[in-house]
Amino acid sequence: MKDYRKIIIGPIITEKSNFQKEMSKTYVFEVSPEANKFEIKTAVEKLFSVHVIDVRTISVKGKVKRTKWIKGRRKNTKKAYVKIKENQRIEIFEGA
């Protein structure tokens, strides 16, 4: 089994993720691109002591950015939308 702290890279805190947190108890994390749904579910349950109901993932392609003459590219990322039980919460999101 992988190290749980390497699977979950960090939280994603945006207006959309805050809205989803308040309406449907869904939290958004940036996760390792190699992680699958079962590993993400296990990592969130172990790290934050909550019961996970559902995990949805999406792979996001990095945008192409350019300066005057040089083209660059942002890295590809993977997001996980994690839905938890109704009466539970994750403390890392509560300060935002």
Short mmCIF file of N, CA, C and O in Angstrom, two decimals:
data_model
loop_
_atom_site.label_atom_id
_atom_site.label_comp_id
_atom_site.label_asym_id
_atom_site.label_seq_id
_atom_site.Cartn_x
_atom_site.Cartn_y
_atom_site.Cartn_z
N MET A 1 0.84 -1.19 0.00
CA MET A 1 0.00 0.00 0.00
C MET A 1 0.88 1.24 0.00
O MET A 1 1.92 1.28 0.65
N LYS A 2 0.44 2.25 -0.69
CA LYS A 2 1.19 3.49 -0.78
C LYS A 2 1.07 4.30 0.51
O LYS A 2 0.18 4.08 1.33
N ASP A 3 1.95 5.27 0.65
CA ASP A 3 1.86 6.21 1.76
C ASP A 3 0.68 7.15 1.50
O ASP A 3 0.58 7.74 0.44
N TYR A 4 -0.21 7.28 2.48
CA TYR A 4 -1.42 8.08 2.29
C TYR A 4 -1.12 9.54 2.03
O TYR A 4 -1.84 10.21 1.31
N ARG A 5 -0.04 10.05 2.61
CA ARG A 5 0.30 11.46 2.42
C ARG A 5 0.84 11.73 1.03
O ARG A 5 0.88 12.87 0.59
N LYS A 6 1.26 10.71 0.30
CA LYS A 6 1.71 10.90 -1.07
C LYS A 6 0.55 10.79 -2.06
O LYS A 6 0.65 11.26 -3.18
N ILE A 7 -0.54 10.18 -1.64
CA ILE A 7 -1.72 10.08 -2.50
C ILE A 7 -2.47 11.41 -2.52
O ILE A 7 -2.82 11.93 -3.57
N ILE A 8 -2.72 11.99 -1.34
CA ILE A 8 -3.41 13.27 -1.23
C ILE A 8 -2.36 14.38 -1.23
O ILE A 8 -1.60 14.52 -0.29
N ILE A 9 -2.30 15.17 -2.31
CA ILE A 9 -1.31 16.24 -2.41
C ILE A 9 -1.77 17.46 -1.62
O ILE A 9 -0.98 18.06 -0.89
N GLY A 10 -3.04 17.82 -1.73
CA GLY A 10 -3.52 18.97 -0.97
C GLY A 10 -4.96 19.30 -1.31
O GLY A 10 -5.53 18.78 -2.28
N PRO A 11 -5.57 20.17 -0.52
CA PRO A 11 -6.94 20.58 -0.81
C PRO A 11 -6.99 21.62 -1.92
O PRO A 11 -6.02 22.35 -2.14
N ILE A 12 -8.10 21.67 -2.63
CA ILE A 12 -8.34 22.70 -3.62
C ILE A 12 -9.47 23.58 -3.07
O ILE A 12 -10.59 23.10 -2.89
N ILE A 13 -9.15 24.84 -2.78
CA ILE A 13 -10.11 25.74 -2.17
C ILE A 13 -10.43 26.85 -3.17
O ILE A 13 -9.62 27.73 -3.41
N THR A 14 -11.61 26.74 -3.78
CA THR A 14 -12.10 27.74 -4.72
C THR A 14 -13.56 28.05 -4.37
O THR A 14 -14.13 27.44 -3.47
N GLU A 15 -14.16 28.98 -5.09
CA GLU A 15 -15.56 29.29 -4.85
C GLU A 15 -16.44 28.08 -5.15
O GLU A 15 -17.39 27.79 -4.41
N LYS A 16 -16.14 27.38 -6.22
CA LYS A 16 -16.93 26.21 -6.58
C LYS A 16 -16.80 25.11 -5.54
O LYS A 16 -17.79 24.49 -5.15
N SER A 17 -15.59 24.86 -5.05
CA SER A 17 -15.41 23.80 -4.06
C SER A 17 -16.05 24.17 -2.72
O SER A 17 -16.58 23.31 -2.03
N ASN A 18 -16.03 25.46 -2.35
CA ASN A 18 -16.72 25.89 -1.13
C ASN A 18 -18.22 25.72 -1.26
O ASN A 18 -18.89 25.33 -0.30
N PHE A 19 -18.78 26.01 -2.41
CA PHE A 19 -20.20 25.82 -2.64
C PHE A 19 -20.59 24.35 -2.53
O PHE A 19 -21.59 24.00 -1.91
N GLN A 20 -19.78 23.48 -3.12
CA GLN A 20 -20.06 22.04 -3.06
C GLN A 20 -19.92 21.51 -1.64
O GLN A 20 -20.66 20.63 -1.23
N LYS A 21 -18.97 22.06 -0.90
CA LYS A 21 -18.78 21.65 0.49
C LYS A 21 -20.02 21.98 1.31
O LYS A 21 -20.47 21.16 2.11
N GLU A 22 -20.58 23.16 1.11
CA GLU A 22 -21.74 23.58 1.89
C GLU A 22 -23.02 22.87 1.46
O GLU A 22 -23.84 22.53 2.30
N MET A 23 -23.19 22.63 0.18
CA MET A 23 -24.45 22.06 -0.31
C MET A 23 -24.51 20.54 -0.24
O MET A 23 -25.53 19.98 0.14
N SER A 24 -23.43 19.86 -0.57
CA SER A 24 -23.51 18.40 -0.68
C SER A 24 -22.41 17.66 0.07
O SER A 24 -22.22 16.47 -0.16
N LYS A 25 -21.69 18.35 0.97
CA LYS A 25 -20.61 17.72 1.76
C LYS A 25 -19.58 17.02 0.85
O LYS A 25 -19.12 15.93 1.13
N THR A 26 -19.24 17.68 -0.26
CA THR A 26 -18.24 17.16 -1.19
C THR A 26 -17.00 18.03 -1.10
O THR A 26 -17.06 19.24 -1.28
N TYR A 27 -15.86 17.40 -0.84
CA TYR A 27 -14.59 18.10 -0.71
C TYR A 27 -13.73 17.78 -1.93
O TYR A 27 -13.79 16.69 -2.48
N VAL A 28 -12.89 18.75 -2.33
CA VAL A 28 -12.08 18.60 -3.53
C VAL A 28 -10.61 18.57 -3.13
O VAL A 28 -10.13 19.44 -2.40
N PHE A 29 -9.89 17.55 -3.61
CA PHE A 29 -8.47 17.38 -3.33
C PHE A 29 -7.69 17.25 -4.63
O PHE A 29 -8.20 16.72 -5.62
N GLU A 30 -6.45 17.71 -4.60
CA GLU A 30 -5.51 17.38 -5.67
C GLU A 30 -4.83 16.09 -5.25
O GLU A 30 -4.33 15.99 -4.13
N VAL A 31 -4.83 15.10 -6.13
CA VAL A 31 -4.30 13.79 -5.78
C VAL A 31 -3.21 13.39 -6.77
O VAL A 31 -3.04 14.01 -7.82
N SER A 32 -2.51 12.34 -6.42
CA SER A 32 -1.46 11.81 -7.29
C SER A 32 -2.09 11.28 -8.58
O SER A 32 -3.13 10.62 -8.53
N PRO A 33 -1.48 11.53 -9.74
CA PRO A 33 -2.06 11.06 -11.00
C PRO A 33 -2.15 9.54 -11.11
O PRO A 33 -2.97 9.02 -11.86
N GLU A 34 -1.36 8.81 -10.35
CA GLU A 34 -1.39 7.35 -10.40
C GLU A 34 -2.40 6.73 -9.45
O GLU A 34 -2.64 5.53 -9.49
N ALA A 35 -3.01 7.53 -8.58
CA ALA A 35 -3.92 7.00 -7.56
C ALA A 35 -5.26 6.63 -8.17
O ALA A 35 -5.77 7.32 -9.04
N ASN A 36 -5.84 5.53 -7.69
CA ASN A 36 -7.18 5.15 -8.12
C ASN A 36 -8.20 5.51 -7.04
O ASN A 36 -7.84 5.99 -5.97
N LYS A 37 -9.48 5.28 -7.33
CA LYS A 37 -10.55 5.71 -6.42
C LYS A 37 -10.47 5.00 -5.07
O LYS A 37 -10.71 5.62 -4.03
N PHE A 38 -10.15 3.72 -5.08
CA PHE A 38 -10.08 2.97 -3.82
C PHE A 38 -8.95 3.51 -2.94
O PHE A 38 -9.12 3.68 -1.73
N GLU A 39 -7.79 3.80 -3.52
CA GLU A 39 -6.67 4.36 -2.75
C GLU A 39 -7.01 5.74 -2.20
O GLU A 39 -6.66 6.06 -1.07
N ILE A 40 -7.70 6.56 -2.98
CA ILE A 40 -8.09 7.89 -2.53
C ILE A 40 -9.07 7.79 -1.37
O ILE A 40 -8.93 8.48 -0.36
N LYS A 41 -10.05 6.90 -1.49
CA LYS A 41 -11.03 6.70 -0.42
C LYS A 41 -10.35 6.26 0.87
O LYS A 41 -10.61 6.82 1.94
N THR A 42 -9.46 5.30 0.78
CA THR A 42 -8.75 4.81 1.96
C THR A 42 -7.88 5.89 2.58
O THR A 42 -7.85 6.05 3.80
N ALA A 43 -7.20 6.68 1.75
CA ALA A 43 -6.33 7.73 2.26
C ALA A 43 -7.12 8.81 2.99
O ALA A 43 -6.72 9.25 4.07
N VAL A 44 -8.25 9.24 2.44
CA VAL A 44 -9.07 10.27 3.09
C VAL A 44 -9.63 9.74 4.41
O VAL A 44 -9.63 10.44 5.42
N GLU A 45 -10.09 8.50 4.42
CA GLU A 45 -10.63 7.93 5.65
C GLU A 45 -9.57 7.82 6.74
O GLU A 45 -9.84 8.10 7.91
N LYS A 46 -8.37 7.42 6.38
CA LYS A 46 -7.30 7.26 7.38
C LYS A 46 -6.74 8.60 7.85
O LYS A 46 -6.49 8.79 9.03
N LEU A 47 -6.54 9.55 6.93
CA LEU A 47 -5.94 10.83 7.29
C LEU A 47 -6.88 11.75 8.07
O LEU A 47 -6.44 12.46 8.98
N PHE A 48 -8.17 11.75 7.73
CA PHE A 48 -9.09 12.71 8.32
C PHE A 48 -10.14 12.08 9.22
O PHE A 48 -11.00 12.79 9.74
N SER A 49 -10.14 10.78 9.40
CA SER A 49 -11.07 10.05 10.28
C SER A 49 -12.53 10.36 9.95
O SER A 49 -13.31 10.75 10.81
N VAL A 50 -12.89 10.20 8.69
CA VAL A 50 -14.26 10.39 8.23
C VAL A 50 -14.70 9.16 7.45
O VAL A 50 -13.87 8.33 7.06
N HIS A 51 -16.00 9.05 7.20
CA HIS A 51 -16.54 7.95 6.40
C HIS A 51 -16.85 8.48 5.00
O HIS A 51 -17.68 9.38 4.84
N VAL A 52 -16.19 7.94 3.99
CA VAL A 52 -16.35 8.40 2.61
C VAL A 52 -17.48 7.61 1.94
O VAL A 52 -17.51 6.38 1.99
N ILE A 53 -18.42 8.34 1.32
CA ILE A 53 -19.54 7.72 0.62
C ILE A 53 -19.21 7.50 -0.85
O ILE A 53 -19.48 6.45 -1.41
N ASP A 54 -18.61 8.52 -1.50
CA ASP A 54 -18.39 8.46 -2.94
C ASP A 54 -17.13 9.21 -3.31
O ASP A 54 -16.78 10.21 -2.67
N VAL A 55 -16.44 8.73 -4.35
CA VAL A 55 -15.25 9.40 -4.88
C VAL A 55 -15.40 9.51 -6.40
O VAL A 55 -15.68 8.52 -7.08
N ARG A 56 -15.25 10.73 -6.91
CA ARG A 56 -15.23 10.97 -8.34
C ARG A 56 -13.89 11.61 -8.69
O ARG A 56 -13.40 12.46 -7.94
N THR A 57 -13.30 11.22 -9.79
CA THR A 57 -12.00 11.77 -10.18
C THR A 57 -12.07 12.38 -11.56
O THR A 57 -12.92 12.02 -12.38
N ILE A 58 -11.15 13.33 -11.80
CA ILE A 58 -11.03 13.96 -13.11
C ILE A 58 -9.56 14.29 -13.35
O ILE A 58 -8.87 14.75 -12.45
N SER A 59 -9.10 14.00 -14.56
CA SER A 59 -7.74 14.35 -14.95
C SER A 59 -7.78 15.66 -15.72
O SER A 59 -8.55 15.79 -16.68
N VAL A 60 -6.98 16.62 -15.30
CA VAL A 60 -6.97 17.95 -15.90
C VAL A 60 -5.68 18.13 -16.67
O VAL A 60 -4.59 18.00 -16.11
N LYS A 61 -5.80 18.41 -17.96
CA LYS A 61 -4.62 18.66 -18.78
C LYS A 61 -4.06 20.04 -18.47
O LYS A 61 -4.80 20.99 -18.28
N GLY A 62 -2.73 20.15 -18.45
CA GLY A 62 -2.08 21.42 -18.18
C GLY A 62 -2.25 22.39 -19.34
O GLY A 62 -2.19 22.00 -20.51
N LYS A 63 -2.46 23.66 -19.02
CA LYS A 63 -2.64 24.67 -20.04
C LYS A 63 -1.30 25.03 -20.68
O LYS A 63 -0.27 25.00 -20.03
N VAL A 64 -1.35 25.41 -21.95
CA VAL A 64 -0.17 25.91 -22.65
C VAL A 64 -0.10 27.41 -22.40
O VAL A 64 -1.05 28.14 -22.67
N LYS A 65 1.00 27.85 -21.85
CA LYS A 65 1.23 29.27 -21.57
C LYS A 65 2.45 29.71 -22.35
O LYS A 65 3.36 28.93 -22.60
N ARG A 66 2.49 30.98 -22.73
CA ARG A 66 3.67 31.45 -23.43
C ARG A 66 4.02 32.85 -22.95
O ARG A 66 3.17 33.65 -22.60
N THR A 67 5.32 33.09 -22.96
CA THR A 67 5.81 34.43 -22.76
C THR A 67 6.14 34.97 -24.15
O THR A 67 5.64 34.45 -25.14
N LYS A 68 6.99 35.93 -24.25
CA LYS A 68 7.22 36.58 -25.53
C LYS A 68 7.61 35.58 -26.64
O LYS A 68 7.00 35.54 -27.70
N TRP A 69 8.63 34.77 -26.41
CA TRP A 69 9.07 33.83 -27.43
C TRP A 69 9.00 32.37 -26.99
O TRP A 69 9.13 31.48 -27.81
N ILE A 70 8.82 32.13 -25.74
CA ILE A 70 8.93 30.77 -25.22
C ILE A 70 7.55 30.22 -24.87
O ILE A 70 6.78 30.88 -24.19
N LYS A 71 7.27 29.03 -25.37
CA LYS A 71 6.04 28.34 -24.99
C LYS A 71 6.36 27.43 -23.81
O LYS A 71 7.36 26.73 -23.80
N GLY A 72 5.46 27.42 -22.86
CA GLY A 72 5.60 26.54 -21.71
C GLY A 72 4.31 25.80 -21.49
O GLY A 72 3.31 26.02 -22.17
N ARG A 73 4.32 24.91 -20.52
CA ARG A 73 3.14 24.13 -20.24
C ARG A 73 3.05 23.88 -18.75
O ARG A 73 4.05 23.52 -18.13
N ARG A 74 1.87 24.07 -18.19
CA ARG A 74 1.65 23.71 -16.80
C ARG A 74 1.52 22.20 -16.69
O ARG A 74 1.20 21.52 -17.66
N LYS A 75 1.73 21.69 -15.49
CA LYS A 75 1.71 20.24 -15.32
C LYS A 75 0.28 19.71 -15.34
O LYS A 75 -0.68 20.42 -15.00
N ASN A 76 0.12 18.46 -15.75
CA ASN A 76 -1.16 17.78 -15.70
C ASN A 76 -1.46 17.43 -14.24
O ASN A 76 -0.56 17.03 -13.50
N THR A 77 -2.71 17.56 -13.84
CA THR A 77 -3.09 17.26 -12.46
C THR A 77 -4.29 16.32 -12.45
O THR A 77 -4.93 16.08 -13.48
N LYS A 78 -4.59 15.83 -11.26
CA LYS A 78 -5.77 14.98 -11.07
C LYS A 78 -6.50 15.48 -9.84
O LYS A 78 -5.90 15.73 -8.81
N LYS A 79 -7.82 15.66 -9.97
CA LYS A 79 -8.66 16.11 -8.87
C LYS A 79 -9.53 14.96 -8.41
O LYS A 79 -9.94 14.11 -9.22
N ALA A 80 -9.86 14.97 -7.12
CA ALA A 80 -10.80 13.99 -6.57
C ALA A 80 -11.89 14.74 -5.83
O ALA A 80 -11.60 15.59 -4.98
N TYR A 81 -13.13 14.44 -6.17
CA TYR A 81 -14.29 14.98 -5.47
C TYR A 81 -14.76 13.90 -4.50
O TYR A 81 -15.22 12.85 -4.92
N VAL A 82 -14.62 14.17 -3.20
CA VAL A 82 -14.89 13.17 -2.17
C VAL A 82 -16.12 13.59 -1.38
O VAL A 82 -16.14 14.65 -0.77
N LYS A 83 -17.14 12.73 -1.38
CA LYS A 83 -18.37 13.00 -0.61
C LYS A 83 -18.30 12.20 0.68
O LYS A 83 -18.03 11.00 0.66
N ILE A 84 -18.56 12.90 1.81
CA ILE A 84 -18.49 12.24 3.11
C ILE A 84 -19.87 12.22 3.75
O ILE A 84 -20.81 12.82 3.24
N LYS A 85 -19.97 11.51 4.87
CA LYS A 85 -21.23 11.39 5.60
C LYS A 85 -21.74 12.76 6.03
O LYS A 85 -20.97 13.68 6.25
N GLU A 86 -23.05 12.88 6.19
CA GLU A 86 -23.70 14.17 6.40
C GLU A 86 -23.25 14.88 7.68
O GLU A 86 -23.05 16.08 7.69
N ASN A 87 -23.06 14.17 8.77
CA ASN A 87 -22.75 14.83 10.05
C ASN A 87 -21.26 14.96 10.32
O ASN A 87 -20.87 15.32 11.42
N GLN A 88 -20.42 14.69 9.35
CA GLN A 88 -18.96 14.78 9.53
C GLN A 88 -18.41 15.95 8.73
O GLN A 88 -19.06 16.48 7.85
N ARG A 89 -17.17 16.34 9.07
CA ARG A 89 -16.51 17.41 8.33
C ARG A 89 -15.01 17.22 8.40
O ARG A 89 -14.49 16.52 9.28
N ILE A 90 -14.30 17.87 7.48
CA ILE A 90 -12.84 17.82 7.43
C ILE A 90 -12.33 19.18 7.88
O ILE A 90 -12.68 20.21 7.30
N GLU A 91 -11.49 19.19 8.90
CA GLU A 91 -11.07 20.43 9.55
C GLU A 91 -10.21 21.32 8.65
O GLU A 91 -10.22 22.53 8.81
N ILE A 92 -9.46 20.75 7.74
CA ILE A 92 -8.54 21.53 6.91
C ILE A 92 -9.29 22.54 6.03
O ILE A 92 -8.77 23.59 5.68
N PHE A 93 -10.55 22.26 5.70
CA PHE A 93 -11.35 23.15 4.87
C PHE A 93 -12.10 24.20 5.66
O PHE A 93 -12.60 25.16 5.10
N GLU A 94 -12.22 24.03 6.95
CA GLU A 94 -13.09 24.90 7.75
C GLU A 94 -12.52 26.29 7.96
O GLU A 94 -13.24 27.23 8.19
N GLY A 95 -11.21 26.48 7.86
CA GLY A 95 -10.61 27.80 8.05
C GLY A 95 -10.75 28.71 6.85
O GLY A 95 -10.58 29.91 6.95
N ALA A 96 -11.07 28.15 5.69
CA ALA A 96 -11.13 28.94 4.46
C ALA A 96 -12.46 29.62 4.29
O ALA A 96 -13.47 29.19 4.69
#
